[in-house]
PDB file of C-alpha atoms and ligand atoms in Angstrom:
ATOM      1  CA  MET A1499       0.000   0.000   0.000  1.00  0.00           C
ATOM      2  CA  THR A1500       1.254   3.487  -0.882  1.00  0.00           C
ATOM      3  CA  CYS A1501       1.499   5.738   2.125  1.00  0.00           C
ATOM      4  CA  THR A1502       3.409   8.554   0.461  1.00  0.00           C
ATOM      5  CA  LEU A1503       1.047  10.468  -1.776  1.00  0.00           C
ATOM      6  CA  THR A1504       1.127  13.575  -3.842  1.00  0.00           C
ATOM      7  CA  ARG A1505      -1.282  15.039  -6.342  1.00  0.00           C
ATOM      8  CA  PHE A1506      -1.597  16.965  -9.573  1.00  0.00           C
ATOM      9  CA  ALA A1507      -4.494  19.403  -9.361  1.00  0.00           C
ATOM     10  CA  PRO A1508      -5.263  21.259 -12.586  1.00  0.00           C
ATOM     11  CA  SER A1509      -8.201  23.644 -12.980  1.00  0.00           C
ATOM     12  CA  PRO A1510     -10.170  22.972 -16.165  1.00  0.00           C
ATOM     13  CA  ASN A1511     -10.475  26.601 -17.188  1.00  0.00           C
ATOM     14  CA  GLY A1512      -8.365  26.172 -20.307  1.00  0.00           C
ATOM     15  CA  LEU A1513      -6.209  23.701 -22.202  1.00  0.00           C
ATOM     16  CA  LEU A1514      -2.825  22.461 -21.010  1.00  0.00           C
ATOM     17  CA  HIS A1515       0.262  24.374 -22.082  1.00  0.00           C
ATOM     18  CA  LEU A1516       3.962  23.755 -21.578  1.00  0.00           C
ATOM     19  CA  GLY A1517       3.831  25.331 -18.105  1.00  0.00           C
ATOM     20  CA  HIS A1518       1.461  22.583 -16.996  1.00  0.00           C
ATOM     21  CA  VAL A1519       3.593  19.919 -18.633  1.00  0.00           C
ATOM     22  CA  PHE A1520       6.580  21.229 -16.708  1.00  0.00           C
ATOM     23  CA  ALA A1521       4.570  21.270 -13.447  1.00  0.00           C
ATOM     24  CA  ALA A1522       3.345  17.725 -14.094  1.00  0.00           C
ATOM     25  CA  HIS A1523       6.894  16.646 -14.864  1.00  0.00           C
ATOM     26  CA  VAL A1524       8.090  18.023 -11.502  1.00  0.00           C
ATOM     27  CA  VAL A1525       5.263  16.290  -9.646  1.00  0.00           C
ATOM     28  CA  TRP A1526       5.825  12.884 -11.253  1.00  0.00           C
ATOM     29  CA  ASN A1527       9.597  13.196 -11.067  1.00  0.00           C
ATOM     30  CA  ARG A1528       9.462  13.940  -7.334  1.00  0.00           C
ATOM     31  CA  ALA A1529       6.883  11.217  -6.798  1.00  0.00           C
ATOM     32  CA  ASN A1530       9.244   8.713  -8.417  1.00  0.00           C
ATOM     33  CA  GLN A1531      12.058   9.832  -6.134  1.00  0.00           C
ATOM     34  CA  LEU A1532       9.800   9.447  -3.105  1.00  0.00           C
ATOM     35  CA  GLY A1533       8.174   6.226  -4.239  1.00  0.00           C
ATOM     36  CA  ALA A1534       4.891   8.125  -3.963  1.00  0.00           C
ATOM     37  CA  GLY A1535       1.590   7.661  -5.758  1.00  0.00           C
ATOM     38  CA  VAL A1536       0.135  10.627  -7.685  1.00  0.00           C
ATOM     39  CA  LEU A1537      -3.590  11.402  -7.447  1.00  0.00           C
ATOM     40  CA  LEU A1538      -5.287  13.440 -10.149  1.00  0.00           C
ATOM     41  CA  ARG A1539      -7.660  16.035  -8.732  1.00  0.00           C
ATOM     42  CA  ILE A1540      -9.648  18.293 -11.033  1.00  0.00           C
ATOM     43  CA  GLU A1541     -10.176  21.629  -9.282  1.00  0.00           C
ATOM     44  CA  ASP A1542     -13.432  22.619 -10.932  1.00  0.00           C
ATOM     45  CA  THR A1543     -15.368  24.417  -8.202  1.00  0.00           C
ATOM     46  CA  ASP A1544     -15.314  27.678 -10.148  1.00  0.00           C
ATOM     47  CA  PHE A1545     -18.145  26.893 -12.538  1.00  0.00           C
ATOM     48  CA  THR A1546     -17.934  30.437 -13.917  1.00  0.00           C
ATOM     49  CA  ARG A1547     -14.599  29.541 -15.556  1.00  0.00           C
ATOM     50  CA  CYS A1548     -14.322  25.740 -15.724  1.00  0.00           C
ATOM     51  CA  ARG A1549     -15.708  23.725 -18.632  1.00  0.00           C
ATOM     52  CA  PRO A1550     -16.248  19.961 -19.073  1.00  0.00           C
ATOM     53  CA  GLU A1551     -14.491  20.003 -22.443  1.00  0.00           C
ATOM     54  CA  PHE A1552     -11.308  21.329 -20.795  1.00  0.00           C
ATOM     55  CA  ASP A1553     -11.644  18.683 -18.083  1.00  0.00           C
ATOM     56  CA  ALA A1554     -11.813  15.931 -20.738  1.00  0.00           C
ATOM     57  CA  ALA A1555      -8.971  17.422 -22.796  1.00  0.00           C
ATOM     58  CA  ILE A1556      -6.660  17.781 -19.768  1.00  0.00           C
ATOM     59  CA  ILE A1557      -7.162  14.161 -18.777  1.00  0.00           C
ATOM     60  CA  GLU A1558      -6.655  12.929 -22.323  1.00  0.00           C
ATOM     61  CA  ASP A1559      -3.509  15.039 -22.790  1.00  0.00           C
ATOM     62  CA  LEU A1560      -1.972  13.953 -19.473  1.00  0.00           C
ATOM     63  CA  ASP A1561      -2.592  10.335 -20.332  1.00  0.00           C
ATOM     64  CA  TRP A1562      -1.199  10.790 -23.847  1.00  0.00           C
ATOM     65  CA  LEU A1563       1.889  12.500 -22.413  1.00  0.00           C
ATOM     66  CA  GLY A1564       2.515   9.408 -20.322  1.00  0.00           C
ATOM     67  CA  PHE A1565       1.611  10.686 -16.844  1.00  0.00           C
ATOM     68  CA  SER A1566      -0.248   7.961 -15.001  1.00  0.00           C
ATOM     69  CA  TRP A1567      -2.108   8.485 -11.758  1.00  0.00           C
ATOM     70  CA  THR A1568      -3.324   6.288  -8.952  1.00  0.00           C
ATOM     71  CA  GLY A1569      -7.041   5.483  -8.654  1.00  0.00           C
ATOM     72  CA  GLU A1570     -10.029   7.418  -9.953  1.00  0.00           C
ATOM     73  CA  VAL A1571      -9.916  11.058 -10.957  1.00  0.00           C
ATOM     74  CA  VAL A1572     -11.423  13.185  -8.177  1.00  0.00           C
ATOM     75  CA  ARG A1573     -13.492  16.280  -9.010  1.00  0.00           C
ATOM     76  CA  GLN A1574     -13.990  19.031  -6.477  1.00  0.00           C
ATOM     77  CA  SER A1575     -17.412  19.838  -7.923  1.00  0.00           C
ATOM     78  CA  GLU A1576     -18.582  16.486  -6.507  1.00  0.00           C
ATOM     79  CA  ARG A1577     -17.265  17.139  -3.015  1.00  0.00           C
ATOM     80  CA  LYS A1578     -19.169  20.249  -1.970  1.00  0.00           C
ATOM     81  CA  PRO A1579     -20.577  18.692   1.265  1.00  0.00           C
ATOM     82  CA  LEU A1580     -17.024  18.213   2.564  1.00  0.00           C
ATOM     83  CA  TYR A1581     -16.211  21.894   2.097  1.00  0.00           C
ATOM     84  CA  ASP A1582     -19.572  23.046   3.485  1.00  0.00           C
ATOM     85  CA  ARG A1583     -18.990  20.985   6.609  1.00  0.00           C
ATOM     86  CA  ALA A1584     -15.598  22.602   7.175  1.00  0.00           C
ATOM     87  CA  ALA A1585     -17.063  26.075   6.596  1.00  0.00           C
ATOM     88  CA  GLU A1586     -19.820  25.342   9.133  1.00  0.00           C
ATOM     89  CA  GLU A1587     -17.197  24.320  11.659  1.00  0.00           C
ATOM     90  CA  LEU A1588     -15.318  27.589  11.135  1.00  0.00           C
ATOM     91  CA  LYS A1589     -18.574  29.534  11.475  1.00  0.00           C
ATOM     92  CA  ARG A1590     -19.336  27.712  14.734  1.00  0.00           C
ATOM     93  CA  MET A1591     -15.910  28.783  15.965  1.00  0.00           C
ATOM     94  CA  GLY A1592     -16.926  32.384  15.194  1.00  0.00           C
ATOM     95  CA  LEU A1593     -14.094  32.780  12.694  1.00  0.00           C
ATOM     96  CA  LEU A1594     -16.037  33.560   9.514  1.00  0.00           C
ATOM     97  CA  TYR A1595     -18.012  36.711   8.879  1.00  0.00           C
ATOM     98  CA  PRO A1596     -20.299  37.610   5.988  1.00  0.00           C
ATOM     99  CA  CYS A1597     -19.199  40.253   3.527  1.00  0.00           C
ATOM    100  CA  LEU A1598     -20.955  42.167   0.784  1.00  0.00           C
ATOM    101  CA  CYS A1599     -18.040  44.203  -0.484  1.00  0.00           C
ATOM    102  CA  THR A1600     -17.197  44.332  -4.151  1.00  0.00           C
ATOM    103  CA  ARG A1601     -13.690  45.032  -5.404  1.00  0.00           C
ATOM    104  CA  LYS A1602     -14.758  48.638  -5.912  1.00  0.00           C
ATOM    105  CA  ASP A1603     -15.938  48.890  -2.285  1.00  0.00           C
ATOM    106  CA  ILE A1604     -12.591  47.588  -1.066  1.00  0.00           C
ATOM    107  CA  GLU A1605     -10.750  50.077  -3.245  1.00  0.00           C
ATOM    108  CA  ALA A1606     -12.955  52.899  -1.963  1.00  0.00           C
ATOM    109  CA  SER A1607     -12.336  51.862   1.659  1.00  0.00           C
ATOM    110  CA  TRP A1608      -8.643  52.711   1.168  1.00  0.00           C
ATOM    111  CA  ALA A1609      -9.444  56.245  -0.054  1.00  0.00           C
ATOM    112  CA  GLY A1610      -6.814  56.212  -2.774  1.00  0.00           C
ATOM    113  CA  THR A1611      -3.921  54.631  -0.862  1.00  0.00           C
ATOM    114  CA  PRO A1612      -4.563  50.890  -0.898  1.00  0.00           C
ATOM    115  CA  GLU A1613      -2.370  48.442   0.969  1.00  0.00           C
ATOM    116  CA  PHE A1614      -1.505  45.257  -0.814  1.00  0.00           C
ATOM    117  CA  GLY A1615      -0.884  41.848   0.709  1.00  0.00           C
ATOM    118  CA  PRO A1616      -0.004  38.519  -0.894  1.00  0.00           C
ATOM    119  CA  GLU A1617      -3.618  38.163  -2.095  1.00  0.00           C
ATOM    120  CA  GLY A1618      -3.858  41.594  -3.667  1.00  0.00           C
ATOM    121  CA  MET A1619      -5.566  44.583  -2.063  1.00  0.00           C
ATOM    122  CA  ARG A1620      -6.007  43.938   1.650  1.00  0.00           C
ATOM    123  CA  TYR A1621      -9.515  43.836   3.049  1.00  0.00           C
ATOM    124  CA  ARG A1622     -10.061  46.440   5.762  1.00  0.00           C
ATOM    125  CA  GLY A1623     -12.787  44.570   7.617  1.00  0.00           C
ATOM    126  CA  THR A1624     -15.574  46.875   6.448  1.00  0.00           C
ATOM    127  CA  CYS A1625     -18.299  44.235   6.976  1.00  0.00           C
ATOM    128  CA  LYS A1626     -16.833  42.771  10.167  1.00  0.00           C
ATOM    129  CA  GLY A1627     -19.317  43.080  13.033  1.00  0.00           C
ATOM    130  CA  LYS A1628     -22.041  44.505  10.771  1.00  0.00           C
ATOM    131  CA  SER A1629     -25.433  42.880  10.685  1.00  0.00           C
ATOM    132  CA  LEU A1630     -26.196  42.183   7.051  1.00  0.00           C
ATOM    133  CA  ASP A1631     -29.336  41.086   5.271  1.00  0.00           C
ATOM    134  CA  MET A1632     -28.648  37.361   4.979  1.00  0.00           C
ATOM    135  CA  ASN A1633     -31.239  36.875   2.234  1.00  0.00           C
ATOM    136  CA  GLN A1634     -28.825  37.871  -0.470  1.00  0.00           C
ATOM    137  CA  PRO A1635     -25.680  36.304  -1.907  1.00  0.00           C
ATOM    138  CA  LEU A1636     -22.832  36.896   0.523  1.00  0.00           C
ATOM    139  CA  ALA A1637     -19.178  35.990   0.719  1.00  0.00           C
ATOM    140  CA  TRP A1638     -17.711  34.698   3.994  1.00  0.00           C
ATOM    141  CA  ARG A1639     -14.299  35.885   5.105  1.00  0.00           C
ATOM    142  CA  LEU A1640     -11.894  34.393   7.605  1.00  0.00           C
ATOM    143  CA  ASP A1641     -11.237  36.683  10.550  1.00  0.00           C
ATOM    144  CA  MET A1642      -7.475  36.224  10.295  1.00  0.00           C
ATOM    145  CA  GLN A1643      -6.586  38.044  13.492  1.00  0.00           C
ATOM    146  CA  ALA A1644      -9.012  35.993  15.558  1.00  0.00           C
ATOM    147  CA  ALA A1645      -7.771  32.839  13.853  1.00  0.00           C
ATOM    148  CA  LEU A1646      -4.118  33.622  14.535  1.00  0.00           C
ATOM    149  CA  GLN A1647      -4.868  34.306  18.195  1.00  0.00           C
ATOM    150  CA  ARG A1648      -5.652  30.614  18.523  1.00  0.00           C
ATOM    151  CA  MET A1649      -2.242  29.467  17.299  1.00  0.00           C
ATOM    152  CA  GLY A1650       1.484  30.001  17.574  1.00  0.00           C
ATOM    153  CA  PRO A1651       4.071  29.816  14.797  1.00  0.00           C
ATOM    154  CA  LEU A1652       2.897  28.113  11.623  1.00  0.00           C
ATOM    155  CA  ALA A1653       5.715  25.769  10.754  1.00  0.00           C
ATOM    156  CA  VAL A1654       5.793  24.388   7.237  1.00  0.00           C
ATOM    157  CA  GLN A1655       8.400  21.906   6.147  1.00  0.00           C
ATOM    158  CA  THR A1656       9.591  22.827   2.651  1.00  0.00           C
ATOM    159  CA  VAL A1657      11.905  20.875   0.419  1.00  0.00           C
ATOM    160  CA  GLU A1658      13.868  23.961  -0.667  1.00  0.00           C
ATOM    161  CA  HIS A1659      14.250  25.984   2.519  1.00  0.00           C
ATOM    162  CA  GLY A1660      13.715  23.617   5.409  1.00  0.00           C
ATOM    163  CA  THR A1661      11.109  24.600   7.995  1.00  0.00           C
ATOM    164  CA  ILE A1662       9.574  28.044   7.561  1.00  0.00           C
ATOM    165  CA  ASP A1663       7.121  29.935   9.774  1.00  0.00           C
ATOM    166  CA  PHE A1664       4.223  31.005   7.541  1.00  0.00           C
ATOM    167  CA  ARG A1665       2.586  33.120  10.250  1.00  0.00           C
ATOM    168  CA  PRO A1666       3.936  36.487   9.007  1.00  0.00           C
ATOM    169  CA  LEU A1667       2.628  35.693   5.536  1.00  0.00           C
ATOM    170  CA  ALA A1668      -0.791  34.811   6.970  1.00  0.00           C
ATOM    171  CA  GLU A1669      -0.833  38.072   8.948  1.00  0.00           C
ATOM    172  CA  ALA A1670       0.012  40.022   5.808  1.00  0.00           C
ATOM    173  CA  THR A1671      -2.733  38.247   3.874  1.00  0.00           C
ATOM    174  CA  GLY A1672      -5.548  39.327   6.174  1.00  0.00           C
ATOM    175  CA  ASP A1673      -9.215  38.361   5.918  1.00  0.00           C
ATOM    176  CA  VAL A1674      -9.429  36.135   2.835  1.00  0.00           C
ATOM    177  CA  VAL A1675     -12.691  34.949   1.325  1.00  0.00           C
ATOM    178  CA  LEU A1676     -13.312  31.276   2.116  1.00  0.00           C
ATOM    179  CA  LEU A1677     -16.843  31.078   0.728  1.00  0.00           C
ATOM    180  CA  ARG A1678     -17.394  33.010  -2.445  1.00  0.00           C
ATOM    181  CA  LYS A1679     -20.693  34.702  -3.143  1.00  0.00           C
ATOM    182  CA  ASP A1680     -21.039  33.001  -6.546  1.00  0.00           C
ATOM    183  CA  ILE A1681     -19.499  29.524  -6.236  1.00  0.00           C
ATOM    184  CA  GLY A1682     -19.314  28.787  -2.508  1.00  0.00           C
ATOM    185  CA  SER A1683     -16.078  27.175  -1.286  1.00  0.00           C
ATOM    186  CA  SER A1684     -12.995  29.050  -2.448  1.00  0.00           C
ATOM    187  CA  TYR A1685      -9.870  27.416  -3.807  1.00  0.00           C
ATOM    188  CA  HIS A1686      -8.193  27.827  -0.390  1.00  0.00           C
ATOM    189  CA  LEU A1687     -10.821  25.891   1.506  1.00  0.00           C
ATOM    190  CA  SER A1688     -11.392  23.144  -1.085  1.00  0.00           C
ATOM    191  CA  ALA A1689      -7.703  22.475  -1.699  1.00  0.00           C
ATOM    192  CA  THR A1690      -6.869  22.341   2.016  1.00  0.00           C
ATOM    193  CA  ILE A1691      -9.733  20.003   2.820  1.00  0.00           C
ATOM    194  CA  ASP A1692      -8.942  17.734  -0.120  1.00  0.00           C
ATOM    195  CA  ASP A1693      -5.234  17.488   0.634  1.00  0.00           C
ATOM    196  CA  ALA A1694      -6.137  16.281   4.122  1.00  0.00           C
ATOM    197  CA  GLU A1695      -9.041  14.071   3.094  1.00  0.00           C
ATOM    198  CA  GLN A1696      -6.965  12.438   0.335  1.00  0.00           C
ATOM    199  CA  ASN A1697      -4.068  11.829   2.747  1.00  0.00           C
ATOM    200  CA  ILE A1698      -1.627  13.867   0.668  1.00  0.00           C
ATOM    201  CA  THR A1699       1.771  13.750   2.329  1.00  0.00           C
ATOM    202  CA  HIS A1700       3.650  15.927  -0.193  1.00  0.00           C
ATOM    203  CA  VAL A1701       2.167  18.977  -1.917  1.00  0.00           C
ATOM    204  CA  ILE A1702       4.192  19.872  -4.995  1.00  0.00           C
ATOM    205  CA  ARG A1703       3.038  23.139  -6.507  1.00  0.00           C
ATOM    206  CA  GLY A1704       4.278  26.246  -8.295  1.00  0.00           C
ATOM    207  CA  GLU A1705       6.053  29.085  -6.526  1.00  0.00           C
ATOM    208  CA  ASP A1706       3.036  31.254  -7.275  1.00  0.00           C
ATOM    209  CA  MET A1707       1.143  29.186  -4.692  1.00  0.00           C
ATOM    210  CA  ARG A1708       3.553  29.850  -1.839  1.00  0.00           C
ATOM    211  CA  ASP A1709       1.517  32.749  -0.418  1.00  0.00           C
ATOM    212  CA  ALA A1710      -1.734  30.815  -0.683  1.00  0.00           C
ATOM    213  CA  THR A1711      -0.085  28.080   1.358  1.00  0.00           C
ATOM    214  CA  ALA A1712      -0.037  30.424   4.373  1.00  0.00           C
ATOM    215  CA  VAL A1713      -3.852  30.474   4.323  1.00  0.00           C
ATOM    216  CA  HIS A1714      -3.936  26.700   3.954  1.00  0.00           C
ATOM    217  CA  ARG A1715      -1.609  26.344   6.914  1.00  0.00           C
ATOM    218  CA  VAL A1716      -3.942  28.482   9.073  1.00  0.00           C
ATOM    219  CA  LEU A1717      -6.901  26.312   8.043  1.00  0.00           C
ATOM    220  CA  GLN A1718      -4.952  23.142   8.862  1.00  0.00           C
ATOM    221  CA  SER A1719      -4.307  24.483  12.311  1.00  0.00           C
ATOM    222  CA  LEU A1720      -7.928  25.547  12.896  1.00  0.00           C
ATOM    223  CA  LEU A1721      -9.451  22.319  11.620  1.00  0.00           C
ATOM    224  CA  GLY A1722      -6.852  19.975  13.144  1.00  0.00           C
ATOM    225  CA  LEU A1723      -5.645  18.710   9.758  1.00  0.00           C
ATOM    226  CA  PRO A1724      -2.247  17.156   9.053  1.00  0.00           C
ATOM    227  CA  VAL A1725       0.376  19.414   7.486  1.00  0.00           C
ATOM    228  CA  PRO A1726       1.978  17.920   4.361  1.00  0.00           C
ATOM    229  CA  ILE A1727       5.559  18.606   3.267  1.00  0.00           C
ATOM    230  CA  TYR A1728       5.632  21.319   0.590  1.00  0.00           C
ATOM    231  CA  HIS A1729       7.748  21.612  -2.508  1.00  0.00           C
ATOM    232  CA  PHE A1730       7.430  24.858  -4.485  1.00  0.00           C
ATOM    233  CA  HIS A1731       8.764  24.617  -7.995  1.00  0.00           C
ATOM    234  CA  PRO A1732       9.688  27.463 -10.364  1.00  0.00           C
ATOM    235  CA  LEU A1733       7.271  28.402 -13.122  1.00  0.00           C
ATOM    236  CA  LEU A1734       7.898  28.323 -16.830  1.00  0.00           C
ATOM    237  CA  THR A1735       7.716  31.893 -18.042  1.00  0.00           C
ATOM    238  CA  GLU A1736       7.629  33.811 -21.288  1.00  0.00           C
ATOM    239  CA  SER A1737      10.906  35.362 -22.428  1.00  0.00           C
ATOM    240  CA  ASP A1738       9.699  38.643 -20.836  1.00  0.00           C
ATOM    241  CA  GLY A1739       9.205  36.888 -17.493  1.00  0.00           C
ATOM    242  CA  ARG A1740       5.391  36.646 -17.634  1.00  0.00           C
ATOM    243  CA  LYS A1741       3.831  33.429 -16.404  1.00  0.00           C
ATOM    244  CA  LEU A1742       2.627  31.215 -19.269  1.00  0.00           C
ATOM    245  CA  ALA A1743      -1.116  31.542 -19.580  1.00  0.00           C
ATOM    246  CA  LYS A1744      -3.620  29.061 -20.898  1.00  0.00           C
ATOM    247  CA  ARG A1745      -4.605  31.415 -23.705  1.00  0.00           C
ATOM    248  CA  ASP A1746      -1.113  31.269 -25.234  1.00  0.00           C
ATOM    249  CA  GLY A1747      -1.943  28.795 -27.998  1.00  0.00           C
ATOM    250  CA  ALA A1748       1.613  28.494 -29.320  1.00  0.00           C
ATOM    251  CA  ASP A1749       2.648  26.597 -26.210  1.00  0.00           C
ATOM    252  CA  GLY A1750      -0.548  24.585 -26.065  1.00  0.00           C
ATOM    253  CA  VAL A1751      -0.267  20.823 -25.905  1.00  0.00           C
ATOM    254  CA  ARG A1752      -3.146  20.466 -28.399  1.00  0.00           C
ATOM    255  CA  MET A1753      -1.400  22.730 -30.871  1.00  0.00           C
ATOM    256  CA  LEU A1754       1.913  20.882 -30.515  1.00  0.00           C
ATOM    257  CA  ARG A1755       0.159  17.551 -30.926  1.00  0.00           C
ATOM    258  CA  ALA A1756      -1.565  18.808 -34.068  1.00  0.00           C
ATOM    259  CA  GLN A1757       1.868  19.766 -35.417  1.00  0.00           C
ATOM    260  CA  GLY A1758       2.893  16.133 -35.048  1.00  0.00           C
ATOM    261  CA  ARG A1759       5.128  16.474 -31.985  1.00  0.00           C
ATOM    262  CA  SER A1760       5.494  13.292 -29.943  1.00  0.00           C
ATOM    263  CA  ALA A1761       4.814  13.070 -26.211  1.00  0.00           C
ATOM    264  CA  ALA A1762       8.554  12.756 -25.544  1.00  0.00           C
ATOM    265  CA  GLU A1763       9.256  15.866 -27.629  1.00  0.00           C
ATOM    266  CA  ILE A1764       6.622  17.907 -25.820  1.00  0.00           C
ATOM    267  CA  ARG A1765       7.913  16.808 -22.424  1.00  0.00           C
ATOM    268  CA  ALA A1766      11.446  17.678 -23.535  1.00  0.00           C
ATOM    269  CA  LEU A1767      10.289  21.129 -24.707  1.00  0.00           C
ATOM    270  CA  ALA A1768       8.696  21.787 -21.331  1.00  0.00           C
ATOM    271  CA  THR A1769      11.723  20.757 -19.324  1.00  0.00           C
ATOM    272  CA  ALA A1770      14.523  21.909 -21.630  1.00  0.00           C
ATOM    273  CA  HIS A1771      15.615  24.823 -19.489  1.00  0.00           C
ATOM    274  CA  TRP A1772      15.429  23.182 -16.090  1.00  0.00           C
ATOM    275  CA  SER A1773      17.558  20.636 -14.402  1.00  0.00           C
ATOM    276  CA  LEU A1774      15.493  19.063 -11.689  1.00  0.00           C
ATOM    277  CA  ALA A1775      17.121  18.268  -8.391  1.00  0.00           C
TER     278      ALA A1775
HETATM  279  N1  LIG B2037      -5.648  24.174  -9.254  1.00  0.00           N
HETATM  280  C1  LIG B2037      -4.467  24.972  -9.103  1.00  0.00           C
HETATM  281  C2  LIG B2037      -3.962  25.407 -10.460  1.00  0.00           C
HETATM  282  O1  LIG B2037      -4.350  24.835 -11.474  1.00  0.00           O
HETATM  283  C3  LIG B2037      -3.329  24.228  -8.423  1.00  0.00           C
HETATM  284  C4  LIG B2037      -3.580  24.143  -7.011  1.00  0.00           C
HETATM  285  C5  LIG B2037      -2.602  23.505  -6.049  1.00  0.00           C
HETATM  286  O2  LIG B2037      -1.485  23.073  -6.343  1.00  0.00           O
HETATM  287  O3  LIG B2037      -3.040  23.457  -4.922  1.00  0.00           O
HETATM  288  O4  LIG B2037      -3.179  26.321 -10.523  1.00  0.00           O
END
């Protein structure tokens, strides 16, 4: 039985490009080193952006590229009760509060001099303590200060930098949305719950997810969940340093396949500039 587990967790809001192939390569490469199984989790809670045809194409491309996963594919859209249960628990603890603010409201609350944290413009707590009409779509935010009062340092074991305290990053992040007004459970809540529920021991994700990990670490502490080991890998970027985006067709796996490139060639293209430790 495999007891070391990692996962690959794409969001089906576009087709795979070389950045994803590189990320998948890192995940499977590390899994091989660890003797770990890889689960495939489709992060499709955001129904405003995710589409079934991308879901199908991602799975087909990964398989064609030679990445093989353990067990059935798991879809977050089918696991809503798990996330709702966790959100209820946080509400019972008095750590979530409803919020009506739009991006514009948040901007206005800073009167022209916004402060930015790892998640973008910081939320100033405008709705905290207010009694709102609950018969309308509302977001629910984590009261970060109250949450952090319940815990000490937030140690995270990373492959690159040893053990790091993520508490300062969580403080800087502030009151993040855990339940979105439109889709319910946010990425932060769903991913944290799933990593625990799926017994993931090693989370291997892009460097762009390092800040988000601080929120996940707070949730692990609040909900008594195990803390996996984290590996943050670099991202493939454009020559001007921009992160590859799904819309960039030239680097798309479908496009490269249509040009007659083999799976080995596409994997080599994605990893050409990186030597993996
Ligand atoms: N679904 C996220 C993405 O496609 C990855 C999330 C994760 O590694 O937790 O960027």
